[in-house]
Amino acid sequence: MGIRRRIPPGTTPGPILLALAVGTAITACATDPPAGEPTRETLPNGALLVRYPGLPAIDSVDPDVIEARVDLRFGSREGDDPNFLFGDVRGIQAASDGTIYVLDYQAVEVRAYGPDGGFLRTVARRGEGPGEISEANGIFLSGDTLLWVHDYGQVRIIGVDPAGEEVRRFTKPIFSYGYIWDGTFDRHGRYWRRVEYSTDDNQEIDTGPIEGREHEYYKSYDLSTEEVDSVYLGESTYRVYVSPRAGYQVPFSASDIHVVSPSGGFWHVNTGSYRLTRTGEGGDTLTVIEASLPNIPVTSEDRSAYVQGIVEREPEERRAAEAVAAMMPDFKPILEDLFVDDEDRLWVERAVPAGTPPFYDLFSEDGDRVGAVRFTFEPGYRFWVRHGNIYTRIVDELGVQYVARAPVS
């Protein structure tokens, strides 16, 4: 879930990206592998379709399933060294030599730590001079030599070297804000940021369902030419229920997700099915991954539990809660999220029962399954994968924040 945004007035969309529909017709290049192995077909447009008849269960002991366990944690509840007191970690990145960069939003600092968690130096601190930041909510490491800091206070993205010397900066091409910055850079020297806007008029109702449409784009900024462009990803729909007191998302609703591939192009999925599509920037379909997983129904117990949860907090909202429960779909989404790591592996998060740590399937750009990762801990609001390790913020029972690392290779 994220903040809904609009493209600034006057923005002209760039190339339109439309994923090609992939049929199920048998092609001349279909393979006939052993039972349980994926089938591969070359489709008429040249795209590769990979079908998996089954995938390991989330509690499987399959040898390809890696259990991610924390091997390093650093931070402090109290102490004389403020470099280990984290107030609000909003970004973690790591270099190939194991150096860990941590952005603390509250302290307005980016700090560097060694592979053993020992403090090395402060890379960026509060200020308005070169390499200084005011309100930063994200970092991104390009290679090992350029750390980008998203400073929405200065409306700039600032690039510094490992010592903190400013290399360059540019004005944000999209004026928007989220809790943690989700912009990214590809290997072609472009910065990408997703944006959404709605063409629907605001629906002025006090009580009842609202259905709307959003147009989704990825907007890019070329660091070499300074050209701004955008790629249209398509239209999505949303449903909410509003009462005089609040607005409610409809639980178990499937959603469309689009992510940038660092090598170029995009991955797409609708969380209602296990069907992933990789496209080029011109809209050509390159890879399709399909897998057979059972649909999980939304039960009457699910609907009742939702209503009861609302009523316990706000008894006067029973009618609204019952209306929302009636709007729930028949089946739960199969997937939760996806992202691409620094090795171009696609991480596909499966939907799991409440209280169960995350489970991810991993695929190559060509649709080969390269394993899976089952967490043995609950990561923070966001985590990052760099050089074969997961990095995240974890919070103890007293609300103290720590930086954690968990190997996955």
Coordinates of C-alpha atoms in Angstrom, one line a residue:
M1 CA 0.0 0.0 0.0
G2 CA 1.3 3.5 -0.8
I3 CA 0.2 7.1 -1.1
R4 CA -1.7 7.8 -4.2
R5 CA 0.0 10.4 -6.3
R6 CA -0.7 12.4 -9.4
I7 CA 1.5 13.4 -12.4
P8 CA 2.3 17.1 -12.2
P9 CA 0.2 19.2 -14.6
G10 CA 1.7 19.5 -18.0
T11 CA 3.5 16.2 -17.9
T12 CA 3.4 14.4 -21.3
P13 CA 3.5 10.6 -21.1
G14 CA 6.2 8.9 -23.1
P15 CA 6.1 5.5 -24.8
I16 CA 3.0 3.5 -24.0
L17 CA 3.8 0.1 -22.4
L18 CA 1.2 -2.6 -23.1
A19 CA 1.9 -6.2 -22.1
L20 CA 1.0 -8.5 -24.9
A21 CA -1.7 -11.0 -24.1
V22 CA -0.2 -14.5 -24.1
G23 CA -2.5 -17.3 -25.2
T24 CA -2.3 -21.0 -24.3
A25 CA -1.9 -22.2 -27.9
I26 CA 0.7 -24.9 -28.4
T27 CA 3.7 -23.7 -30.3
A28 CA 6.3 -25.5 -32.3
C29 CA 9.0 -24.9 -29.6
A30 CA 7.2 -26.5 -26.7
T31 CA 9.2 -28.9 -24.6
D32 CA 8.1 -32.1 -22.8
P33 CA 10.1 -32.3 -19.6
P34 CA 9.7 -34.9 -16.8
A35 CA 6.8 -34.7 -14.5
G36 CA 7.2 -31.9 -11.9
E37 CA 9.6 -29.9 -14.1
P38 CA 8.5 -26.6 -15.8
T39 CA 7.5 -26.5 -19.4
R40 CA 9.0 -23.9 -21.7
E41 CA 7.3 -22.6 -24.9
T42 CA 8.5 -20.0 -27.3
L43 CA 5.4 -17.9 -28.2
P44 CA 4.6 -16.5 -31.6
N45 CA 6.1 -13.1 -30.7
G46 CA 9.3 -14.7 -29.5
A47 CA 8.5 -14.4 -25.8
L48 CA 9.4 -17.3 -23.5
L49 CA 6.5 -18.8 -21.5
V50 CA 7.6 -20.9 -18.5
R51 CA 5.0 -22.9 -16.6
Y52 CA 5.6 -24.5 -13.2
P53 CA 3.1 -27.3 -12.3
G54 CA 3.9 -26.8 -8.7
L55 CA 6.1 -25.0 -6.2
P56 CA 7.3 -25.9 -2.7
A57 CA 4.9 -25.2 0.1
I58 CA 5.8 -22.4 2.4
D59 CA 6.7 -24.9 5.2
S60 CA 8.6 -27.2 2.8
V61 CA 12.0 -28.6 3.6
D62 CA 13.0 -28.5 0.0
P63 CA 16.8 -28.2 -0.4
D64 CA 16.2 -25.1 -2.7
V65 CA 14.5 -23.3 0.2
I66 CA 16.9 -21.1 2.1
E67 CA 16.0 -20.1 5.7
A68 CA 17.1 -16.5 6.2
R69 CA 18.6 -16.2 9.7
V70 CA 20.0 -13.0 11.3
D71 CA 23.8 -13.3 11.6
L72 CA 24.5 -9.7 12.6
R73 CA 22.5 -7.2 14.6
F74 CA 23.7 -3.8 15.9
G75 CA 22.2 -0.9 17.7
S76 CA 21.7 0.1 21.3
R77 CA 19.0 0.9 23.9
E78 CA 21.3 3.3 25.6
G79 CA 25.0 4.1 25.8
D80 CA 27.7 6.7 25.4
D81 CA 28.1 6.2 21.6
P82 CA 25.2 7.9 19.7
N83 CA 26.3 6.2 16.5
F84 CA 24.5 3.1 17.7
L85 CA 21.3 4.8 18.8
F86 CA 18.8 4.6 15.9
G87 CA 15.7 6.8 16.1
D88 CA 14.1 6.1 12.7
V89 CA 16.0 3.9 10.1
R90 CA 14.7 4.7 6.7
G91 CA 17.3 3.1 4.4
I92 CA 20.0 0.5 4.5
Q93 CA 22.5 -0.3 1.7
A94 CA 25.7 -2.4 1.5
A95 CA 28.8 -2.4 -0.7
S96 CA 30.6 -5.5 -2.0
D97 CA 33.2 -5.3 0.7
G98 CA 30.5 -5.6 3.4
T99 CA 30.3 -1.9 4.3
I100 CA 26.8 -1.1 5.6
Y101 CA 25.3 2.4 5.1
V102 CA 22.4 3.3 7.3
L103 CA 20.1 6.4 7.0
D104 CA 18.6 7.5 10.3
Y105 CA 15.8 9.9 9.5
Q106 CA 15.5 11.2 13.1
A107 CA 19.2 11.9 13.5
V108 CA 19.4 13.3 9.9
E109 CA 22.5 11.2 9.3
V110 CA 23.9 8.6 6.9
R111 CA 26.4 6.4 8.8
A112 CA 28.8 3.7 7.6
Y113 CA 29.5 0.5 9.5
G114 CA 31.9 -2.4 8.9
P115 CA 30.9 -6.0 8.1
D116 CA 31.1 -6.7 11.8
G117 CA 28.8 -3.9 12.7
G118 CA 31.5 -1.6 14.0
F119 CA 31.0 2.2 13.4
L120 CA 33.3 3.6 10.6
R121 CA 32.2 7.2 9.9
T122 CA 29.4 9.6 9.3
V123 CA 28.9 10.0 5.6
A124 CA 26.2 12.7 5.5
R125 CA 24.7 14.9 8.2
R126 CA 22.2 17.7 8.7
G127 CA 22.9 21.0 6.9
E128 CA 22.4 22.9 3.6
G129 CA 26.0 22.7 2.2
P130 CA 27.5 20.2 -0.3
G131 CA 26.8 16.6 0.8
E132 CA 24.5 17.7 3.6
I133 CA 20.9 16.7 4.0
S134 CA 17.8 18.2 5.7
E135 CA 15.0 15.6 5.5
A136 CA 16.1 12.3 3.8
N137 CA 13.9 9.2 3.7
G138 CA 15.9 6.9 1.5
I139 CA 19.3 5.9 0.1
F140 CA 20.4 3.9 -2.9
L141 CA 24.0 2.6 -3.6
S142 CA 25.0 2.6 -7.2
G143 CA 28.0 0.2 -7.5
D144 CA 30.4 0.8 -4.5
T145 CA 31.2 4.4 -5.2
L146 CA 28.1 6.5 -5.4
L147 CA 25.5 6.7 -2.7
W148 CA 22.3 8.5 -3.6
V149 CA 20.3 10.2 -0.8
H150 CA 16.7 11.2 -1.3
D151 CA 16.3 14.6 0.4
Y152 CA 12.7 15.7 0.0
G153 CA 13.4 18.7 2.3
Q154 CA 15.7 20.2 -0.4
V155 CA 13.6 18.6 -3.2
R156 CA 16.9 17.0 -4.4
I157 CA 18.5 13.7 -4.9
I158 CA 22.1 14.0 -3.8
G159 CA 25.0 11.7 -4.8
V160 CA 27.9 11.4 -2.4
D161 CA 31.0 9.2 -2.5
P162 CA 31.8 6.8 0.4
A163 CA 33.7 9.6 2.2
G164 CA 30.7 11.9 2.0
E165 CA 32.0 14.2 -0.7
E166 CA 29.2 15.4 -3.0
V167 CA 29.5 14.1 -6.5
R168 CA 26.3 15.6 -8.0
R169 CA 22.7 16.4 -7.3
F170 CA 19.5 16.8 -9.3
T171 CA 16.0 18.1 -8.8
K172 CA 13.4 15.4 -8.2
P173 CA 11.4 14.8 -11.4
I174 CA 8.4 13.8 -9.4
F175 CA 7.2 15.9 -6.5
S176 CA 5.8 13.2 -4.2
Y177 CA 6.5 11.7 -0.8
G178 CA 6.3 8.3 0.9
Y179 CA 7.4 7.0 4.3
I180 CA 10.4 5.3 2.7
W181 CA 11.7 6.4 -0.8
D182 CA 11.0 3.8 -3.4
G183 CA 12.9 5.3 -6.4
T184 CA 15.5 3.3 -8.1
F185 CA 18.4 3.6 -10.7
D186 CA 18.9 1.2 -13.6
R187 CA 22.2 0.2 -15.2
H188 CA 21.6 2.6 -18.1
G189 CA 22.1 5.7 -15.9
R190 CA 18.4 6.5 -15.4
Y191 CA 16.4 7.2 -12.2
W192 CA 12.9 5.7 -12.1
R193 CA 9.9 6.6 -9.9
R194 CA 6.4 5.2 -10.1
V195 CA 3.5 7.6 -10.2
E196 CA -0.3 7.2 -10.3
Y197 CA -3.1 9.6 -11.1
S198 CA -6.8 9.3 -11.3
T199 CA -9.1 10.7 -14.0
D200 CA -12.2 10.1 -12.0
D201 CA -13.9 13.1 -10.4
N202 CA -14.0 13.0 -6.6
Q203 CA -17.2 11.1 -5.6
E204 CA -19.0 13.2 -3.0
I205 CA -20.8 10.6 -0.9
D206 CA -21.2 10.3 2.8
T207 CA -21.7 6.6 3.0
G208 CA -21.3 3.8 0.4
P209 CA -18.8 2.1 -1.9
I210 CA -16.5 4.0 -4.3
E211 CA -14.9 2.5 -7.3
G212 CA -12.2 4.4 -9.2
R213 CA -9.5 4.0 -11.8
E214 CA -5.9 5.0 -11.7
H215 CA -3.4 5.4 -14.6
E216 CA 0.0 4.1 -13.7
Y217 CA 3.4 5.3 -15.0
Y218 CA 7.0 5.0 -14.4
K219 CA 8.8 8.3 -14.9
S220 CA 12.5 8.4 -15.7
Y221 CA 15.3 10.9 -15.5
D222 CA 18.5 10.4 -17.6
L223 CA 21.5 11.4 -15.6
S224 CA 23.6 12.0 -18.8
T225 CA 21.1 13.9 -20.9
E226 CA 18.9 15.2 -18.1
E227 CA 15.9 14.2 -20.2
V228 CA 12.6 13.3 -18.4
D229 CA 10.4 10.6 -19.9
S230 CA 7.6 8.4 -18.8
V231 CA 6.3 4.9 -19.6
Y232 CA 2.6 4.1 -19.4
L233 CA 2.0 0.9 -17.5
G234 CA -1.8 0.7 -17.8
E235 CA -5.0 1.3 -15.8
S236 CA -5.9 -0.2 -12.5
T237 CA -9.1 -0.1 -10.5
Y238 CA -9.7 0.2 -6.7
R239 CA -12.6 -0.1 -4.4
V240 CA -13.2 1.5 -1.0
Y241 CA -16.1 2.0 1.3
V242 CA -16.6 5.3 3.0
S243 CA -18.7 6.2 6.0
P244 CA -19.1 9.6 7.7
R245 CA -16.3 8.6 10.1
A246 CA -13.8 6.8 7.9
G247 CA -12.8 5.2 4.7
Y248 CA -12.1 1.4 4.4
Q249 CA -10.0 -0.6 2.0
V250 CA -11.6 -3.8 0.9
P251 CA -9.6 -6.7 2.4
F252 CA -8.2 -9.5 0.1
S253 CA -8.6 -7.3 -3.0
A254 CA -6.0 -8.2 -5.7
S255 CA -3.8 -5.4 -7.0
D256 CA -1.5 -4.7 -9.9
I257 CA 2.2 -4.4 -9.2
H258 CA 4.9 -3.1 -11.6
V259 CA 8.6 -2.9 -10.8
V260 CA 11.7 -1.8 -12.7
S261 CA 14.3 -4.3 -13.8
P262 CA 17.8 -2.9 -13.4
S263 CA 18.9 -4.3 -16.7
G264 CA 16.0 -2.6 -18.4
G265 CA 12.2 -3.1 -18.7
F266 CA 9.7 -4.1 -16.1
W267 CA 8.1 -6.9 -14.3
H268 CA 4.3 -7.0 -13.8
V269 CA 1.8 -9.1 -11.8
N270 CA -1.8 -9.0 -10.6
T271 CA -1.7 -10.5 -7.1
G272 CA -4.8 -12.6 -7.8
S273 CA -2.8 -15.1 -9.9
Y274 CA 0.6 -16.5 -10.2
R275 CA 1.4 -15.0 -13.6
L276 CA 4.4 -12.8 -13.9
T277 CA 5.3 -10.9 -17.1
R278 CA 8.6 -9.2 -18.0
T279 CA 8.4 -6.6 -20.7
G280 CA 10.7 -4.2 -22.5
E281 CA 10.2 -0.5 -22.3
G282 CA 8.5 -0.5 -25.7
G283 CA 5.8 -2.9 -24.5
D284 CA 7.2 -6.2 -26.0
T285 CA 6.7 -9.2 -23.8
L286 CA 10.0 -11.0 -23.1
T287 CA 9.2 -13.6 -20.4
V288 CA 6.1 -15.0 -18.8
I289 CA 6.2 -17.2 -15.6
E290 CA 3.1 -19.1 -14.6
A291 CA 2.7 -21.5 -11.6
S292 CA -0.1 -23.6 -10.3
L293 CA -1.0 -22.8 -6.7
P294 CA -4.3 -23.5 -5.0
N295 CA -6.8 -20.7 -4.6
I296 CA -7.6 -19.9 -0.9
P297 CA -11.3 -18.9 -0.4
V298 CA -12.4 -16.0 1.7
T299 CA -14.5 -17.7 4.4
S300 CA -17.4 -16.5 6.4
E301 CA -15.1 -16.7 9.4
D302 CA -12.8 -14.2 7.6
R303 CA -15.7 -11.8 7.0
S304 CA -17.0 -12.2 10.6
A305 CA -13.5 -11.6 12.1
Y306 CA -13.1 -8.4 10.1
V307 CA -16.5 -7.1 11.3
Q308 CA -15.7 -8.0 14.8
G309 CA -12.4 -6.3 14.7
I310 CA -13.9 -3.0 13.5
V311 CA -16.8 -3.2 16.0
E312 CA -14.5 -3.8 19.0
R313 CA -12.7 -0.5 18.2
E314 CA -15.7 1.5 16.9
P315 CA -19.1 -0.1 17.7
E316 CA -21.0 2.5 15.7
E317 CA -19.2 1.4 12.5
R318 CA -20.9 -2.1 12.4
R319 CA -23.0 -1.3 9.3
A320 CA -20.0 0.0 7.4
A321 CA -17.9 -3.1 8.5
E322 CA -20.6 -5.4 7.3
A323 CA -20.8 -3.6 4.0
V324 CA -17.1 -3.9 3.5
A325 CA -17.2 -7.6 4.4
A326 CA -19.9 -8.1 1.8
M327 CA -17.5 -6.5 -0.8
M328 CA -14.7 -9.0 -0.2
P329 CA -13.8 -11.2 -3.1
D330 CA -14.4 -14.9 -3.1
F331 CA -10.7 -15.8 -3.1
K332 CA -7.6 -14.3 -1.4
P333 CA -4.7 -13.0 -3.4
I334 CA -2.0 -15.6 -4.1
L335 CA 0.8 -13.1 -4.0
E336 CA 1.7 -10.1 -1.9
D337 CA 4.6 -8.3 -3.6
L338 CA 7.6 -8.5 -5.8
F339 CA 11.0 -6.8 -6.4
V340 CA 14.2 -7.3 -8.3
D341 CA 17.5 -7.5 -6.3
D342 CA 21.0 -6.3 -7.3
E343 CA 21.6 -9.6 -9.1
D344 CA 18.5 -9.2 -11.3
R345 CA 16.7 -12.0 -9.5
L346 CA 13.0 -11.6 -9.2
W347 CA 11.7 -12.0 -5.7
V348 CA 8.0 -13.1 -5.6
E349 CA 6.3 -12.9 -2.2
R350 CA 3.5 -15.4 -1.6
A351 CA 0.5 -14.6 0.5
V352 CA 0.9 -16.4 3.9
P353 CA -1.3 -16.7 6.9
A354 CA -1.2 -14.0 9.5
G355 CA 1.7 -14.3 11.9
T356 CA 3.8 -16.4 9.4
P357 CA 7.1 -14.9 8.3
P358 CA 7.5 -14.0 4.6
F359 CA 8.2 -16.5 1.9
Y360 CA 9.7 -15.6 -1.5
D361 CA 10.2 -17.5 -4.7
L362 CA 13.3 -16.4 -6.7
F363 CA 13.5 -16.4 -10.5
S364 CA 16.0 -15.4 -13.2
E365 CA 15.0 -12.9 -15.9
D366 CA 14.5 -15.9 -18.2
G367 CA 12.0 -17.6 -15.8
D368 CA 14.3 -20.1 -14.3
R369 CA 13.5 -20.8 -10.6
V370 CA 16.7 -20.3 -8.7
G371 CA 15.3 -21.1 -5.2
A372 CA 13.2 -19.7 -2.5
V373 CA 13.8 -17.8 0.8
R374 CA 11.8 -18.4 4.0
F375 CA 12.4 -15.8 6.7
T376 CA 12.9 -17.0 10.3
F377 CA 12.3 -13.5 11.6
E378 CA 9.8 -10.7 10.9
P379 CA 11.6 -8.0 8.9
G380 CA 10.7 -4.4 9.3
Y381 CA 8.5 -2.2 7.2
R382 CA 11.0 -2.5 4.4
F383 CA 14.1 -4.6 3.7
W384 CA 16.8 -4.6 1.0
V385 CA 18.9 -7.3 -0.6
R386 CA 22.5 -6.5 -1.5
H387 CA 25.4 -8.9 -2.3
G388 CA 23.6 -12.0 -1.1
N389 CA 22.3 -10.5 2.2
I390 CA 19.0 -9.2 3.5
Y391 CA 19.3 -5.9 5.4
T392 CA 16.4 -4.6 7.5
R393 CA 15.4 -2.7 10.6
I394 CA 14.1 -4.8 13.5
V395 CA 12.4 -3.5 16.6
D396 CA 12.5 -5.1 20.0
E397 CA 9.8 -5.4 22.6
L398 CA 10.7 -2.0 24.0
G399 CA 10.5 -0.3 20.6
V400 CA 14.3 0.0 20.2
Q401 CA 15.5 -0.1 16.6
Y402 CA 18.4 -2.3 15.3
V403 CA 20.0 -2.9 12.0
A404 CA 20.0 -6.6 11.0
R405 CA 21.7 -8.7 8.3
A406 CA 20.6 -12.2 7.2
P407 CA 22.6 -14.1 4.5
V408 CA 20.6 -15.7 1.6
S409 CA 23.5 -17.2 -0.4

